[in-house]
């Protein structure tokens, strides 16, 4: 069966510290991978998507970056966190041939202090 | 005007009521998704539709491609159905991106 793992579940980091959130997918190959952010009480904002290894598209200019070192691994990073980076980060995947539903990880609640 | 509009924005109902949440879109689509987000934050996919109607338990989703409209219905609503329901569409112009509705916050009172 297909599953998606996202960690950590919660994270408290000081301003200026680095960030690394990891997402891995099992049970499928060549998925489309997504990183979303959701501010409190708001809708989903697409940050990055990837259609293959090393292929990253950025939707919103910011101090975050993403990488896809392996087919089923998607990493969200920052060199120096800002207060405004606080939020709920969700990883998602969609079958590479656009079949089937969208699958979400459980999310990471990031608080930058 | 947003490309995907959901209504209502908020909905409060009594347990047992029949619930309808609407989603209208203005772009050509290859598929429409209905998702559920519980207060804890996790998002679960409920339906993916490209035509017609789908049913799962007490949930029913319909789509009218000509009218560019989809509805999510909940029969015999229960407090555990309280969540945010989100509509998202895959545009035919973009193979990879989803266009998201703002969500409908549903509260079912016992």
PDB file of C-alpha atoms in Angstrom:
ATOM      1  CA  UNK A   1       0.000   0.000   0.000  1.00  0.00           C
ATOM      2  CA  UNK A   2       1.017   3.567  -0.486  1.00  0.00           C
ATOM      3  CA  UNK A   3       2.071   5.616   2.534  1.00  0.00           C
ATOM      4  CA  UNK A   4       3.725   8.928   3.205  1.00  0.00           C
ATOM      5  CA  UNK A   5       5.943   9.692   6.166  1.00  0.00           C
ATOM      6  CA  UNK A   6       6.631  13.199   7.325  1.00  0.00           C
ATOM      7  CA  UNK A   7       8.701  14.224  10.313  1.00  0.00           C
ATOM      8  CA  UNK A   8       9.039  15.690  12.816  1.00  0.00           C
ATOM      9  CA  UNK A   9       5.446  16.245  13.910  1.00  0.00           C
ATOM     10  CA  UNK A  10       6.268  19.377  15.899  1.00  0.00           C
ATOM     11  CA  UNK A  11       9.302  21.610  15.977  1.00  0.00           C
ATOM     12  CA  UNK A  12      10.258  24.724  17.920  1.00  0.00           C
ATOM     13  CA  UNK A  13      13.234  26.567  16.525  1.00  0.00           C
ATOM     14  CA  UNK A  14      14.820  29.956  17.301  1.00  0.00           C
ATOM     15  CA  UNK A  15      14.995  32.700  14.715  1.00  0.00           C
ATOM     16  CA  UNK A  16      18.105  32.345  12.576  1.00  0.00           C
ATOM     17  CA  UNK A  17      18.450  28.598  13.057  1.00  0.00           C
ATOM     18  CA  UNK A  18      18.418  26.149  10.143  1.00  0.00           C
ATOM     19  CA  UNK A  19      15.513  23.903   9.202  1.00  0.00           C
ATOM     20  CA  UNK A  20      15.217  20.493   7.625  1.00  0.00           C
ATOM     21  CA  UNK A  21      11.875  18.732   7.199  1.00  0.00           C
ATOM     22  CA  UNK A  22      11.794  15.371   5.503  1.00  0.00           C
ATOM     23  CA  UNK A  23       9.084  13.533   3.639  1.00  0.00           C
ATOM     24  CA  UNK A  24       9.293  10.046   2.189  1.00  0.00           C
ATOM     25  CA  UNK A  25       6.774   8.113   0.144  1.00  0.00           C
ATOM     26  CA  UNK A  26       6.356   4.353  -0.068  1.00  0.00           C
ATOM     27  CA  UNK A  27       4.490   2.160  -2.495  1.00  0.00           C
ATOM     28  CA  UNK A  28       4.757   4.237  -5.626  1.00  0.00           C
ATOM     29  CA  UNK A  29       7.385   5.397  -8.052  1.00  0.00           C
ATOM     30  CA  UNK A  30       8.011   8.729  -9.752  1.00  0.00           C
ATOM     31  CA  UNK A  31       5.348  10.568  -7.736  1.00  0.00           C
ATOM     32  CA  UNK A  32       4.692  14.285  -7.996  1.00  0.00           C
ATOM     33  CA  UNK A  33       5.702  15.691  -4.615  1.00  0.00           C
ATOM     34  CA  UNK A  34       4.487  18.883  -2.950  1.00  0.00           C
ATOM     35  CA  UNK A  35       5.311  21.040   0.056  1.00  0.00           C
ATOM     36  CA  UNK A  36       2.467  23.196   1.367  1.00  0.00           C
ATOM     37  CA  UNK A  37       2.323  25.644   4.245  1.00  0.00           C
ATOM     38  CA  UNK A  38      -0.794  26.554   6.161  1.00  0.00           C
ATOM     39  CA  UNK A  39      -0.845  29.573   8.463  1.00  0.00           C
ATOM     40  CA  UNK A  40      -3.245  29.426  11.409  1.00  0.00           C
ATOM     41  CA  UNK A  41      -6.829  29.627  10.200  1.00  0.00           C
ATOM     42  CA  UNK A  42      -5.800  29.967   6.562  1.00  0.00           C
ATOM     43  CA  UNK A  43      -5.826  27.862   3.433  1.00  0.00           C
ATOM     44  CA  UNK A  44      -3.002  25.878   1.868  1.00  0.00           C
ATOM     45  CA  UNK A  45      -0.154  27.723   0.182  1.00  0.00           C
ATOM     46  CA  UNK A  46       1.935  25.756  -2.308  1.00  0.00           C
ATOM     47  CA  UNK A  47       5.635  26.262  -1.627  1.00  0.00           C
ATOM     48  CA  UNK A  48       7.374  23.770  -3.912  1.00  0.00           C
ATOM     49  CA  UNK A  49       6.533  20.908  -6.198  1.00  0.00           C
ATOM     50  CA  UNK A  50       8.673  18.301  -7.875  1.00  0.00           C
ATOM     51  CA  UNK A  51       7.957  16.030 -10.815  1.00  0.00           C
ATOM     52  CA  UNK A  52      11.233  14.095 -10.624  1.00  0.00           C
ATOM     53  CA  UNK A  53      14.628  13.725  -8.957  1.00  0.00           C
ATOM     54  CA  UNK A  54      16.426  17.043  -8.825  1.00  0.00           C
ATOM     55  CA  UNK A  55      13.480  18.885 -10.404  1.00  0.00           C
ATOM     56  CA  UNK A  56      12.091  21.541  -8.090  1.00  0.00           C
ATOM     57  CA  UNK A  57       9.644  24.313  -8.923  1.00  0.00           C
ATOM     58  CA  UNK A  58       9.186  27.151  -6.491  1.00  0.00           C
ATOM     59  CA  UNK A  59       5.888  28.948  -6.174  1.00  0.00           C
ATOM     60  CA  UNK A  60       6.670  31.601  -3.614  1.00  0.00           C
ATOM     61  CA  UNK A  61       9.993  33.478  -3.286  1.00  0.00           C
ATOM     62  CA  UNK A  62      11.218  33.129   0.275  1.00  0.00           C
ATOM     63  CA  UNK A  63      14.064  31.893   2.396  1.00  0.00           C
ATOM     64  CA  UNK A  64      13.004  28.276   2.050  1.00  0.00           C
ATOM     65  CA  UNK A  65      14.379  25.743  -0.393  1.00  0.00           C
ATOM     66  CA  UNK A  66      13.496  22.197  -1.362  1.00  0.00           C
ATOM     67  CA  UNK A  67      15.437  19.250  -2.671  1.00  0.00           C
ATOM     68  CA  UNK A  68      14.590  15.827  -4.029  1.00  0.00           C
ATOM     69  CA  UNK A  69      17.718  13.706  -3.705  1.00  0.00           C
ATOM     70  CA  UNK A  70      15.841  10.446  -4.329  1.00  0.00           C
ATOM     71  CA  UNK A  71      12.669   9.543  -6.200  1.00  0.00           C
ATOM     72  CA  UNK A  72      10.565   9.229  -3.062  1.00  0.00           C
ATOM     73  CA  UNK A  73      12.284  11.727  -0.773  1.00  0.00           C
ATOM     74  CA  UNK A  74      11.437  15.412  -0.545  1.00  0.00           C
ATOM     75  CA  UNK A  75      13.212  17.780   1.826  1.00  0.00           C
ATOM     76  CA  UNK A  76      12.267  21.301   2.866  1.00  0.00           C
ATOM     77  CA  UNK A  77      15.111  23.417   4.204  1.00  0.00           C
ATOM     78  CA  UNK A  78      16.075  26.841   5.395  1.00  0.00           C
ATOM     79  CA  UNK A  79      19.467  28.250   6.290  1.00  0.00           C
ATOM     80  CA  UNK A  80      18.042  30.882   8.645  1.00  0.00           C
ATOM     81  CA  UNK A  81      14.473  30.760   9.919  1.00  0.00           C
ATOM     82  CA  UNK A  82      12.319  33.862  10.217  1.00  0.00           C
ATOM     83  CA  UNK A  83       9.416  34.390  12.618  1.00  0.00           C
ATOM     84  CA  UNK A  84       7.126  34.435   9.589  1.00  0.00           C
ATOM     85  CA  UNK A  85       8.147  30.860   8.759  1.00  0.00           C
ATOM     86  CA  UNK A  86       5.974  29.570  11.609  1.00  0.00           C
ATOM     87  CA  UNK A  87       3.106  27.456  10.381  1.00  0.00           C
ATOM     88  CA  UNK A  88       1.876  24.005   9.558  1.00  0.00           C
ATOM     89  CA  UNK A  89       3.889  22.326   6.807  1.00  0.00           C
ATOM     90  CA  UNK A  90       2.381  19.523   4.809  1.00  0.00           C
ATOM     91  CA  UNK A  91       3.979  17.174   2.343  1.00  0.00           C
ATOM     92  CA  UNK A  92       1.790  15.578  -0.301  1.00  0.00           C
ATOM     93  CA  UNK A  93       2.122  13.302  -3.291  1.00  0.00           C
ATOM     94  CA  UNK A  94       0.159  12.564  -6.400  1.00  0.00           C
ATOM     95  CA  UNK A  95       0.656   9.695  -8.795  1.00  0.00           C
ATOM     96  CA  UNK A  96       3.018  10.762 -11.548  1.00  0.00           C
ATOM     97  CA  UNK A  97       0.433   9.934 -14.199  1.00  0.00           C
ATOM     98  CA  UNK A  98      -2.181  12.053 -12.408  1.00  0.00           C
ATOM     99  CA  UNK A  99      -4.200   9.035 -11.403  1.00  0.00           C
ATOM    100  CA  UNK A 100      -5.675   8.576  -7.974  1.00  0.00           C
ATOM    101  CA  UNK A 101      -6.206  10.855  -5.017  1.00  0.00           C
ATOM    102  CA  UNK A 102      -3.846  13.321  -3.406  1.00  0.00           C
ATOM    103  CA  UNK A 103      -2.119  11.891  -0.318  1.00  0.00           C
ATOM    104  CA  UNK A 104      -0.955  14.045   2.573  1.00  0.00           C
ATOM    105  CA  UNK A 105       1.513  13.473   5.362  1.00  0.00           C
ATOM    106  CA  UNK A 106       0.450  14.243   8.928  1.00  0.00           C
ATOM    107  CA  UNK A 107       2.175  17.606   8.836  1.00  0.00           C
ATOM    108  CA  UNK A 108       4.843  19.401  10.862  1.00  0.00           C
ATOM    109  CA  UNK A 109       3.832  22.207  13.166  1.00  0.00           C
ATOM    110  CA  UNK A 110       6.760  24.645  13.175  1.00  0.00           C
ATOM    111  CA  UNK A 111       7.041  27.443  15.718  1.00  0.00           C
ATOM    112  CA  UNK A 112       9.849  29.918  15.259  1.00  0.00           C
ATOM    113  CA  UNK A 113      10.593  31.816  18.470  1.00  0.00           C
TER     114      UNK A 113
ATOM    115  CA  UNK B   1     -12.347  36.270  -8.573  1.00  0.00           C
ATOM    116  CA  UNK B   2     -10.781  33.041  -7.348  1.00  0.00           C
ATOM    117  CA  UNK B   3     -10.647  30.185  -9.817  1.00  0.00           C
ATOM    118  CA  UNK B   4     -12.161  27.838  -7.218  1.00  0.00           C
ATOM    119  CA  UNK B   5     -14.945  29.116  -5.009  1.00  0.00           C
ATOM    120  CA  UNK B   6     -16.445  27.196  -2.126  1.00  0.00           C
ATOM    121  CA  UNK B   7     -19.668  27.908  -0.302  1.00  0.00           C
ATOM    122  CA  UNK B   8     -20.591  28.319   2.397  1.00  0.00           C
ATOM    123  CA  UNK B   9     -17.444  29.458   4.146  1.00  0.00           C
ATOM    124  CA  UNK B  10     -18.801  28.318   7.494  1.00  0.00           C
ATOM    125  CA  UNK B  11     -21.645  25.958   8.274  1.00  0.00           C
ATOM    126  CA  UNK B  12     -23.107  24.961  11.624  1.00  0.00           C
ATOM    127  CA  UNK B  13     -25.798  22.290  11.759  1.00  0.00           C
ATOM    128  CA  UNK B  14     -27.453  19.903  14.170  1.00  0.00           C
ATOM    129  CA  UNK B  15     -26.612  16.233  14.311  1.00  0.00           C
ATOM    130  CA  UNK B  16     -28.614  14.280  11.765  1.00  0.00           C
ATOM    131  CA  UNK B  17     -29.026  17.082   9.259  1.00  0.00           C
ATOM    132  CA  UNK B  18     -28.257  16.652   5.561  1.00  0.00           C
ATOM    133  CA  UNK B  19     -25.235  18.761   4.657  1.00  0.00           C
ATOM    134  CA  UNK B  20     -24.305  20.219   1.276  1.00  0.00           C
ATOM    135  CA  UNK B  21     -21.033  21.982   0.492  1.00  0.00           C
ATOM    136  CA  UNK B  22     -20.569  23.522  -2.937  1.00  0.00           C
ATOM    137  CA  UNK B  23     -17.549  24.080  -5.135  1.00  0.00           C
ATOM    138  CA  UNK B  24     -17.566  26.119  -8.358  1.00  0.00           C
ATOM    139  CA  UNK B  25     -14.591  26.557 -10.640  1.00  0.00           C
ATOM    140  CA  UNK B  26     -13.844  28.654 -13.679  1.00  0.00           C
ATOM    141  CA  UNK B  27     -11.089  26.653 -15.409  1.00  0.00           C
ATOM    142  CA  UNK B  28     -11.095  23.498 -17.479  1.00  0.00           C
ATOM    143  CA  UNK B  29     -10.230  20.600 -15.244  1.00  0.00           C
ATOM    144  CA  UNK B  30      -9.030  17.030 -15.512  1.00  0.00           C
ATOM    145  CA  UNK B  31     -10.140  16.112 -12.002  1.00  0.00           C
ATOM    146  CA  UNK B  32     -11.633  17.539  -8.832  1.00  0.00           C
ATOM    147  CA  UNK B  33     -10.668  16.504  -5.307  1.00  0.00           C
ATOM    148  CA  UNK B  34     -12.604  16.741  -2.075  1.00  0.00           C
ATOM    149  CA  UNK B  35     -10.486  16.592   1.080  1.00  0.00           C
ATOM    150  CA  UNK B  36     -11.153  16.757   4.791  1.00  0.00           C
ATOM    151  CA  UNK B  37      -8.956  18.474   7.372  1.00  0.00           C
ATOM    152  CA  UNK B  38      -9.622  17.762  11.024  1.00  0.00           C
ATOM    153  CA  UNK B  39      -8.720  20.190  13.819  1.00  0.00           C
ATOM    154  CA  UNK B  40      -5.488  18.251  14.426  1.00  0.00           C
ATOM    155  CA  UNK B  41      -4.334  19.319  10.991  1.00  0.00           C
ATOM    156  CA  UNK B  42      -4.103  16.085   9.041  1.00  0.00           C
ATOM    157  CA  UNK B  43      -5.676  16.116   5.579  1.00  0.00           C
ATOM    158  CA  UNK B  44      -7.464  13.115   4.164  1.00  0.00           C
ATOM    159  CA  UNK B  45      -8.550  12.645   0.588  1.00  0.00           C
ATOM    160  CA  UNK B  46     -12.277  11.884   0.357  1.00  0.00           C
ATOM    161  CA  UNK B  47     -12.989  11.758  -3.364  1.00  0.00           C
ATOM    162  CA  UNK B  48     -11.415  12.318  -6.719  1.00  0.00           C
ATOM    163  CA  UNK B  49     -13.962  12.998  -9.453  1.00  0.00           C
ATOM    164  CA  UNK B  50     -13.806  13.594 -13.156  1.00  0.00           C
ATOM    165  CA  UNK B  51     -17.491  12.976 -13.871  1.00  0.00           C
ATOM    166  CA  UNK B  52     -20.740  11.802 -12.323  1.00  0.00           C
ATOM    167  CA  UNK B  53     -21.119  10.805  -8.726  1.00  0.00           C
ATOM    168  CA  UNK B  54     -19.263   8.857  -6.076  1.00  0.00           C
ATOM    169  CA  UNK B  55     -20.446   7.545  -2.714  1.00  0.00           C
ATOM    170  CA  UNK B  56     -18.531   6.397   0.310  1.00  0.00           C
ATOM    171  CA  UNK B  57     -20.503   5.637   3.428  1.00  0.00           C
ATOM    172  CA  UNK B  58     -22.492   8.747   4.329  1.00  0.00           C
ATOM    173  CA  UNK B  59     -20.552  10.930   1.922  1.00  0.00           C
ATOM    174  CA  UNK B  60     -21.638  11.622  -1.634  1.00  0.00           C
ATOM    175  CA  UNK B  61     -19.783  13.748  -4.165  1.00  0.00           C
ATOM    176  CA  UNK B  62     -21.202  14.895  -7.472  1.00  0.00           C
ATOM    177  CA  UNK B  63     -19.759  16.889 -10.316  1.00  0.00           C
ATOM    178  CA  UNK B  64     -21.353  18.646 -13.283  1.00  0.00           C
ATOM    179  CA  UNK B  65     -18.627  19.308 -15.822  1.00  0.00           C
ATOM    180  CA  UNK B  66     -20.821  21.496 -18.051  1.00  0.00           C
ATOM    181  CA  UNK B  67     -21.790  23.749 -15.154  1.00  0.00           C
ATOM    182  CA  UNK B  68     -18.314  23.575 -13.576  1.00  0.00           C
ATOM    183  CA  UNK B  69     -19.777  22.731 -10.227  1.00  0.00           C
ATOM    184  CA  UNK B  70     -19.353  20.016  -7.624  1.00  0.00           C
ATOM    185  CA  UNK B  71     -21.163  19.272  -4.396  1.00  0.00           C
ATOM    186  CA  UNK B  72     -20.222  17.262  -1.344  1.00  0.00           C
ATOM    187  CA  UNK B  73     -23.135  15.868   0.642  1.00  0.00           C
ATOM    188  CA  UNK B  74     -23.134  14.340   4.095  1.00  0.00           C
ATOM    189  CA  UNK B  75     -26.186  12.340   5.119  1.00  0.00           C
ATOM    190  CA  UNK B  76     -27.139  11.816   8.770  1.00  0.00           C
ATOM    191  CA  UNK B  77     -24.406  14.192   9.912  1.00  0.00           C
ATOM    192  CA  UNK B  78     -22.540  13.465  13.142  1.00  0.00           C
ATOM    193  CA  UNK B  79     -20.321  15.611  15.389  1.00  0.00           C
ATOM    194  CA  UNK B  80     -17.293  13.639  14.201  1.00  0.00           C
ATOM    195  CA  UNK B  81     -17.947  15.063  10.711  1.00  0.00           C
ATOM    196  CA  UNK B  82     -16.889  18.457  12.069  1.00  0.00           C
ATOM    197  CA  UNK B  83     -13.883  19.493  10.002  1.00  0.00           C
ATOM    198  CA  UNK B  84     -12.806  21.771   7.193  1.00  0.00           C
ATOM    199  CA  UNK B  85     -13.780  20.435   3.773  1.00  0.00           C
ATOM    200  CA  UNK B  86     -11.611  21.521   0.891  1.00  0.00           C
ATOM    201  CA  UNK B  87     -12.182  21.385  -2.834  1.00  0.00           C
ATOM    202  CA  UNK B  88      -9.212  21.351  -5.210  1.00  0.00           C
ATOM    203  CA  UNK B  89      -9.070  21.039  -8.997  1.00  0.00           C
ATOM    204  CA  UNK B  90      -6.400  19.899 -11.435  1.00  0.00           C
ATOM    205  CA  UNK B  91      -6.401  22.327 -14.317  1.00  0.00           C
ATOM    206  CA  UNK B  92      -6.009  20.937 -17.833  1.00  0.00           C
ATOM    207  CA  UNK B  93      -3.444  23.690 -18.378  1.00  0.00           C
ATOM    208  CA  UNK B  94      -1.187  22.456 -15.594  1.00  0.00           C
ATOM    209  CA  UNK B  95      -0.319  18.806 -15.192  1.00  0.00           C
ATOM    210  CA  UNK B  96       1.141  19.160 -11.762  1.00  0.00           C
ATOM    211  CA  UNK B  97      -0.530  21.926  -9.867  1.00  0.00           C
ATOM    212  CA  UNK B  98      -3.753  22.009  -7.960  1.00  0.00           C
ATOM    213  CA  UNK B  99      -5.974  25.039  -7.543  1.00  0.00           C
ATOM    214  CA  UNK B 100      -7.432  25.124  -4.048  1.00  0.00           C
ATOM    215  CA  UNK B 101     -10.681  26.387  -2.643  1.00  0.00           C
ATOM    216  CA  UNK B 102     -10.565  28.264   0.644  1.00  0.00           C
ATOM    217  CA  UNK B 103     -12.364  25.489   2.516  1.00  0.00           C
ATOM    218  CA  UNK B 104     -15.677  25.166   4.320  1.00  0.00           C
ATOM    219  CA  UNK B 105     -15.584  24.908   8.083  1.00  0.00           C
ATOM    220  CA  UNK B 106     -18.336  22.535   9.206  1.00  0.00           C
ATOM    221  CA  UNK B 107     -19.486  22.210  12.805  1.00  0.00           C
ATOM    222  CA  UNK B 108     -22.050  19.576  13.705  1.00  0.00           C
ATOM    223  CA  UNK B 109     -23.639  20.098  17.103  1.00  0.00           C
ATOM    224  CA  UNK B 110     -24.933  17.115  19.096  1.00  0.00           C
TER     225      UNK B 110
END
